[in-house]
Amino acid sequence: MPFEWTPNKLTLLRVAVGFAAVGLFGRGAWPNLLAVALTVASMALDALDGHIARKKKMATPVGAQLDILGDRMIENVYFTYFAVAGMVSLWLPILFFARGAATDFLRGLAIKAGHSGWGANAMVQTWWGRALVASRWSRALYAAMKCLCFCYLGLELALTRGPVALVSGLAVDILTIIRSGAQLLTWATAAFCLVRGLPVGLEGWRYFARSVRQSRGAKQAAEAP
């Protein structure tokens, strides 16, 4: 049987490419540049798997969950590395992890209640919520911001940091501008991440409240004489 690239296989490939990129960071200027190139490739694969899923009508609930898992893994491994390297605040990967865990938890409750991740039966029902969470422009903008963020930090690492930096002797003012740009870009990406999570949090809360009520009702029924 001939090998065929499916959306799920592309998702797994982009995660592997992303991890390979992070593994190259910090190993020298040229490996850092190669890591930046692999980062771009990983983000391109993120767009490609969705395109193939839509074009070939291969979208499935499992594929959607795998895509979300891939996003979480890529976000966390990149931001964790740059936090450990001292290039971003440690609170940044913590924020992404907490936001991802919370939204995935609420999505799980919604799926348990019979809702899906997309379509007419999606848990997010408001027009503005769907625009922020599921629209192509929102997903594309978020992916572009993450790609730009990771590449910027990777280039900063290759060009200006460490004894093997490709560009040395830069003025303090220039280095300050470069650092400020990194902070602005990373926190702008984090802010948009939080904004995209708001609809899931606001509309998913009712599933959490329903789950709590059901648990209390079951407990009271079990304790009743």
mmCIF file of C-alpha atoms in Angstrom:
data_model
loop_
_atom_site.group_PDB
_atom_site.id
_atom_site.type_symbol
_atom_site.label_atom_id
_atom_site.label_comp_id
_atom_site.label_asym_id
_atom_site.label_seq_id
_atom_site.Cartn_x
_atom_site.Cartn_y
_atom_site.Cartn_z
ATOM 1 C CA MET A 1 0.000 0.000 0.000
ATOM 2 C CA PRO A 2 1.582 3.320 -1.050
ATOM 3 C CA PHE A 3 2.400 5.817 1.663
ATOM 4 C CA GLU A 4 0.049 8.791 1.809
ATOM 5 C CA TRP A 5 0.424 11.994 3.753
ATOM 6 C CA THR A 6 -2.686 12.491 5.847
ATOM 7 C CA PRO A 7 -3.450 15.528 8.034
ATOM 8 C CA ASN A 8 -2.706 13.528 11.184
ATOM 9 C CA LYS A 9 0.674 12.404 9.848
ATOM 10 C CA LEU A 10 1.532 15.992 8.951
ATOM 11 C CA THR A 11 0.569 17.084 12.456
ATOM 12 C CA LEU A 12 2.929 14.512 13.961
ATOM 13 C CA LEU A 13 5.648 15.574 11.528
ATOM 14 C CA ARG A 14 5.340 19.249 12.432
ATOM 15 C CA VAL A 15 5.625 18.406 16.128
ATOM 16 C CA ALA A 16 8.764 16.370 15.423
ATOM 17 C CA VAL A 17 10.225 19.202 13.330
ATOM 18 C CA GLY A 18 9.434 21.703 16.083
ATOM 19 C CA PHE A 19 11.134 19.572 18.719
ATOM 20 C CA ALA A 20 14.142 19.126 16.435
ATOM 21 C CA ALA A 21 14.352 22.904 16.056
ATOM 22 C CA VAL A 22 14.301 23.486 19.803
ATOM 23 C CA GLY A 23 16.959 20.797 20.183
ATOM 24 C CA LEU A 24 19.258 22.804 17.901
ATOM 25 C CA PHE A 25 18.855 26.109 19.730
ATOM 26 C CA GLY A 26 21.826 27.024 21.875
ATOM 27 C CA ARG A 27 24.282 24.772 20.031
ATOM 28 C CA GLY A 28 25.952 27.553 18.084
ATOM 29 C CA ALA A 29 25.093 30.338 15.693
ATOM 30 C CA TRP A 30 24.597 28.180 12.595
ATOM 31 C CA PRO A 31 22.549 25.493 14.366
ATOM 32 C CA ASN A 32 20.432 28.363 15.707
ATOM 33 C CA LEU A 33 19.814 29.584 12.165
ATOM 34 C CA LEU A 34 18.929 26.047 11.073
ATOM 35 C CA ALA A 35 16.519 25.891 14.006
ATOM 36 C CA VAL A 36 14.844 29.074 12.765
ATOM 37 C CA ALA A 37 14.419 27.509 9.313
ATOM 38 C CA LEU A 38 12.925 24.379 10.880
ATOM 39 C CA THR A 39 10.589 26.580 12.904
ATOM 40 C CA VAL A 40 9.242 28.126 9.713
ATOM 41 C CA ALA A 41 8.850 24.628 8.251
ATOM 42 C CA SER A 42 6.946 23.460 11.331
ATOM 43 C CA MET A 43 4.543 26.386 11.128
ATOM 44 C CA ALA A 44 4.070 25.817 7.395
ATOM 45 C CA LEU A 45 3.139 22.201 8.107
ATOM 46 C CA ASP A 46 0.563 23.482 10.593
ATOM 47 C CA ALA A 47 -1.152 25.341 7.764
ATOM 48 C CA LEU A 48 -0.746 22.436 5.356
ATOM 49 C CA ASP A 49 -2.414 19.795 7.521
ATOM 50 C CA GLY A 50 -5.528 21.932 7.897
ATOM 51 C CA HIS A 51 -5.601 22.699 4.172
ATOM 52 C CA ILE A 52 -5.422 19.017 3.263
ATOM 53 C CA ALA A 53 -8.065 18.114 5.847
ATOM 54 C CA ARG A 54 -10.483 20.645 4.348
ATOM 55 C CA LYS A 55 -9.659 20.005 0.696
ATOM 56 C CA LYS A 56 -9.844 16.207 0.910
ATOM 57 C CA LYS A 57 -12.677 16.229 3.463
ATOM 58 C CA MET A 58 -10.538 14.306 5.945
ATOM 59 C CA ALA A 59 -11.380 16.406 9.010
ATOM 60 C CA THR A 60 -12.264 14.247 12.019
ATOM 61 C CA PRO A 61 -12.788 14.881 15.755
ATOM 62 C CA VAL A 62 -9.626 12.904 16.509
ATOM 63 C CA GLY A 63 -7.690 14.954 13.969
ATOM 64 C CA ALA A 64 -8.959 18.191 15.491
ATOM 65 C CA GLN A 65 -7.884 17.089 18.971
ATOM 66 C CA LEU A 66 -4.505 15.953 17.641
ATOM 67 C CA ASP A 67 -4.021 19.339 15.982
ATOM 68 C CA ILE A 68 -4.785 21.121 19.260
ATOM 69 C CA LEU A 69 -2.392 18.803 21.106
ATOM 70 C CA GLY A 70 0.304 19.591 18.552
ATOM 71 C CA ASP A 71 -0.265 23.312 19.057
ATOM 72 C CA ARG A 72 0.055 22.929 22.823
ATOM 73 C CA MET A 73 3.260 20.919 22.572
ATOM 74 C CA ILE A 74 4.889 23.360 20.162
ATOM 75 C CA GLU A 75 3.910 26.436 22.179
ATOM 76 C CA ASN A 76 5.095 24.993 25.467
ATOM 77 C CA VAL A 77 8.396 23.561 24.270
ATOM 78 C CA TYR A 78 9.437 26.790 22.514
ATOM 79 C CA PHE A 79 8.452 29.186 25.271
ATOM 80 C CA THR A 80 9.887 26.901 27.946
ATOM 81 C CA TYR A 81 13.228 26.785 26.143
ATOM 82 C CA PHE A 82 13.412 30.555 25.707
ATOM 83 C CA ALA A 83 12.406 31.042 29.350
ATOM 84 C CA VAL A 84 15.162 28.687 30.515
ATOM 85 C CA ALA A 85 17.584 30.558 28.234
ATOM 86 C CA GLY A 86 16.603 33.777 30.005
ATOM 87 C CA MET A 87 15.134 35.405 26.901
ATOM 88 C CA VAL A 88 11.510 35.573 28.056
ATOM 89 C CA SER A 89 9.806 35.622 31.420
ATOM 90 C CA LEU A 90 9.179 32.274 33.098
ATOM 91 C CA TRP A 91 5.573 33.416 33.464
ATOM 92 C CA LEU A 92 5.137 33.200 29.698
ATOM 93 C CA PRO A 93 5.226 29.376 29.370
ATOM 94 C CA ILE A 94 3.243 29.143 32.613
ATOM 95 C CA LEU A 95 0.560 31.381 31.094
ATOM 96 C CA PHE A 96 0.380 29.338 27.883
ATOM 97 C CA PHE A 97 0.242 26.071 29.806
ATOM 98 C CA ALA A 98 -2.480 27.303 32.170
ATOM 99 C CA ARG A 99 -4.570 28.771 29.361
ATOM 100 C CA GLY A 100 -4.259 25.588 27.304
ATOM 101 C CA ALA A 101 -5.121 23.329 30.233
ATOM 102 C CA ALA A 102 -8.178 25.406 31.136
ATOM 103 C CA THR A 103 -9.596 25.615 27.616
ATOM 104 C CA ASP A 104 -8.939 21.932 26.915
ATOM 105 C CA PHE A 105 -10.674 21.013 30.182
ATOM 106 C CA LEU A 106 -13.753 23.031 29.232
ATOM 107 C CA ARG A 107 -13.731 21.593 25.712
ATOM 108 C CA GLY A 108 -13.671 18.124 27.239
ATOM 109 C CA LEU A 109 -16.758 18.912 29.315
ATOM 110 C CA ALA A 110 -18.505 20.294 26.226
ATOM 111 C CA ILE A 111 -17.684 17.172 24.225
ATOM 112 C CA LYS A 112 -19.016 15.052 27.088
ATOM 113 C CA ALA A 113 -22.235 17.077 26.855
ATOM 114 C CA GLY A 114 -22.544 16.229 23.157
ATOM 115 C CA HIS A 115 -20.916 19.223 21.495
ATOM 116 C CA SER A 116 -18.138 19.162 18.932
ATOM 117 C CA GLY A 117 -15.191 21.406 18.257
ATOM 118 C CA TRP A 118 -16.604 22.932 15.096
ATOM 119 C CA GLY A 119 -19.737 23.286 12.978
ATOM 120 C CA ALA A 120 -23.282 24.018 14.051
ATOM 121 C CA ASN A 121 -22.878 21.864 17.158
ATOM 122 C CA ALA A 122 -19.695 23.574 18.365
ATOM 123 C CA MET A 123 -19.480 24.606 22.014
ATOM 124 C CA VAL A 124 -18.802 28.233 21.029
ATOM 125 C CA GLN A 125 -22.086 29.576 19.673
ATOM 126 C CA THR A 126 -21.721 33.370 19.599
ATOM 127 C CA TRP A 127 -20.628 34.994 16.345
ATOM 128 C CA TRP A 128 -17.806 36.903 18.000
ATOM 129 C CA GLY A 129 -16.629 33.788 19.808
ATOM 130 C CA ARG A 130 -16.489 31.802 16.593
ATOM 131 C CA ALA A 131 -14.697 34.676 14.878
ATOM 132 C CA LEU A 132 -12.000 34.685 17.559
ATOM 133 C CA VAL A 133 -11.642 30.936 17.981
ATOM 134 C CA ALA A 134 -12.453 29.212 14.716
ATOM 135 C CA SER A 135 -12.234 31.724 11.876
ATOM 136 C CA ARG A 136 -9.424 31.347 9.371
ATOM 137 C CA TRP A 137 -8.172 34.894 9.890
ATOM 138 C CA SER A 138 -7.862 34.367 13.644
ATOM 139 C CA ARG A 139 -6.098 31.028 13.320
ATOM 140 C CA ALA A 140 -3.793 32.384 10.615
ATOM 141 C CA LEU A 141 -2.953 35.518 12.600
ATOM 142 C CA TYR A 142 -2.218 33.524 15.744
ATOM 143 C CA ALA A 143 -0.003 31.067 13.859
ATOM 144 C CA ALA A 144 1.834 33.949 12.166
ATOM 145 C CA MET A 145 2.397 35.702 15.495
ATOM 146 C CA LYS A 146 3.817 32.540 17.060
ATOM 147 C CA CYS A 147 6.040 31.893 14.056
ATOM 148 C CA LEU A 148 7.319 35.475 14.081
ATOM 149 C CA CYS A 149 7.874 35.292 17.828
ATOM 150 C CA PHE A 150 9.851 32.033 17.720
ATOM 151 C CA CYS A 151 11.890 33.127 14.699
ATOM 152 C CA TYR A 152 12.666 36.531 16.213
ATOM 153 C CA LEU A 153 13.923 34.940 19.419
ATOM 154 C CA GLY A 154 15.882 32.360 17.449
ATOM 155 C CA LEU A 155 17.528 35.021 15.307
ATOM 156 C CA GLU A 156 18.330 37.074 18.377
ATOM 157 C CA LEU A 157 19.964 34.003 19.876
ATOM 158 C CA ALA A 158 22.002 33.352 16.723
ATOM 159 C CA LEU A 159 23.016 36.922 15.975
ATOM 160 C CA THR A 160 23.580 38.632 19.305
ATOM 161 C CA ARG A 161 23.876 36.137 22.165
ATOM 162 C CA GLY A 162 26.779 34.097 23.442
ATOM 163 C CA PRO A 163 30.436 33.856 22.473
ATOM 164 C CA VAL A 164 29.603 32.473 19.009
ATOM 165 C CA ALA A 165 27.133 35.207 18.034
ATOM 166 C CA LEU A 166 27.317 36.082 14.353
ATOM 167 C CA VAL A 167 27.086 39.801 15.093
ATOM 168 C CA SER A 168 29.217 41.030 17.966
ATOM 169 C CA GLY A 169 30.074 44.423 19.350
ATOM 170 C CA LEU A 170 26.625 45.937 18.935
ATOM 171 C CA ALA A 171 25.944 49.124 20.844
ATOM 172 C CA VAL A 172 23.979 48.845 24.057
ATOM 173 C CA ASP A 173 21.179 50.953 22.584
ATOM 174 C CA ILE A 174 20.804 48.548 19.655
ATOM 175 C CA LEU A 175 20.745 45.537 21.960
ATOM 176 C CA THR A 176 18.121 47.264 24.099
ATOM 177 C CA ILE A 177 15.933 47.871 21.056
ATOM 178 C CA ILE A 178 16.288 44.226 19.997
ATOM 179 C CA ARG A 179 15.382 43.054 23.504
ATOM 180 C CA SER A 180 12.416 45.417 23.684
ATOM 181 C CA GLY A 181 11.162 44.104 20.361
ATOM 182 C CA ALA A 182 11.331 40.551 21.680
ATOM 183 C CA GLN A 183 9.375 41.448 24.804
ATOM 184 C CA LEU A 184 6.751 43.356 22.835
ATOM 185 C CA LEU A 185 6.289 40.517 20.372
ATOM 186 C CA THR A 186 6.115 37.738 22.948
ATOM 187 C CA TRP A 187 3.636 39.503 25.210
ATOM 188 C CA ALA A 188 1.508 40.575 22.234
ATOM 189 C CA THR A 189 1.349 36.908 21.228
ATOM 190 C CA ALA A 190 0.425 35.961 24.790
ATOM 191 C CA ALA A 191 -2.285 38.625 24.896
ATOM 192 C CA PHE A 192 -3.844 37.384 21.662
ATOM 193 C CA CYS A 193 -3.663 33.838 23.022
ATOM 194 C CA LEU A 194 -5.685 34.926 26.059
ATOM 195 C CA VAL A 195 -8.183 36.843 23.929
ATOM 196 C CA ARG A 196 -8.758 33.760 21.759
ATOM 197 C CA GLY A 197 -9.368 31.716 24.890
ATOM 198 C CA LEU A 198 -12.018 34.065 26.289
ATOM 199 C CA PRO A 199 -14.977 32.674 24.285
ATOM 200 C CA VAL A 200 -14.118 29.125 25.336
ATOM 201 C CA GLY A 201 -13.881 30.207 28.963
ATOM 202 C CA LEU A 202 -17.075 32.253 28.981
ATOM 203 C CA GLU A 203 -19.217 29.800 27.033
ATOM 204 C CA GLY A 204 -17.599 26.703 28.493
ATOM 205 C CA TRP A 205 -18.273 27.766 32.068
ATOM 206 C CA ARG A 206 -21.862 26.566 31.855
ATOM 207 C CA TYR A 207 -20.651 23.023 31.173
ATOM 208 C CA PHE A 208 -18.465 23.196 34.262
ATOM 209 C CA ALA A 209 -21.383 24.484 36.348
ATOM 210 C CA ARG A 210 -23.625 21.733 34.967
ATOM 211 C CA SER A 211 -21.018 19.099 35.782
ATOM 212 C CA VAL A 212 -20.749 20.383 39.360
ATOM 213 C CA ARG A 213 -24.537 20.318 39.784
ATOM 214 C CA GLN A 214 -24.722 16.780 38.447
ATOM 215 C CA SER A 215 -21.969 15.638 40.799
ATOM 216 C CA ARG A 216 -23.718 17.213 43.777
ATOM 217 C CA GLY A 217 -27.026 15.673 42.762
ATOM 218 C CA ALA A 218 -25.467 12.233 42.427
ATOM 219 C CA LYS A 219 -23.753 12.603 45.810
ATOM 220 C CA GLN A 220 -26.967 13.693 47.524
ATOM 221 C CA ALA A 221 -28.871 10.823 45.934
ATOM 222 C CA ALA A 222 -26.256 8.355 47.130
ATOM 223 C CA GLU A 223 -26.350 9.751 50.683
ATOM 224 C CA ALA A 224 -30.144 9.813 50.882
ATOM 225 C CA PRO A 225 -31.599 7.120 53.204
#
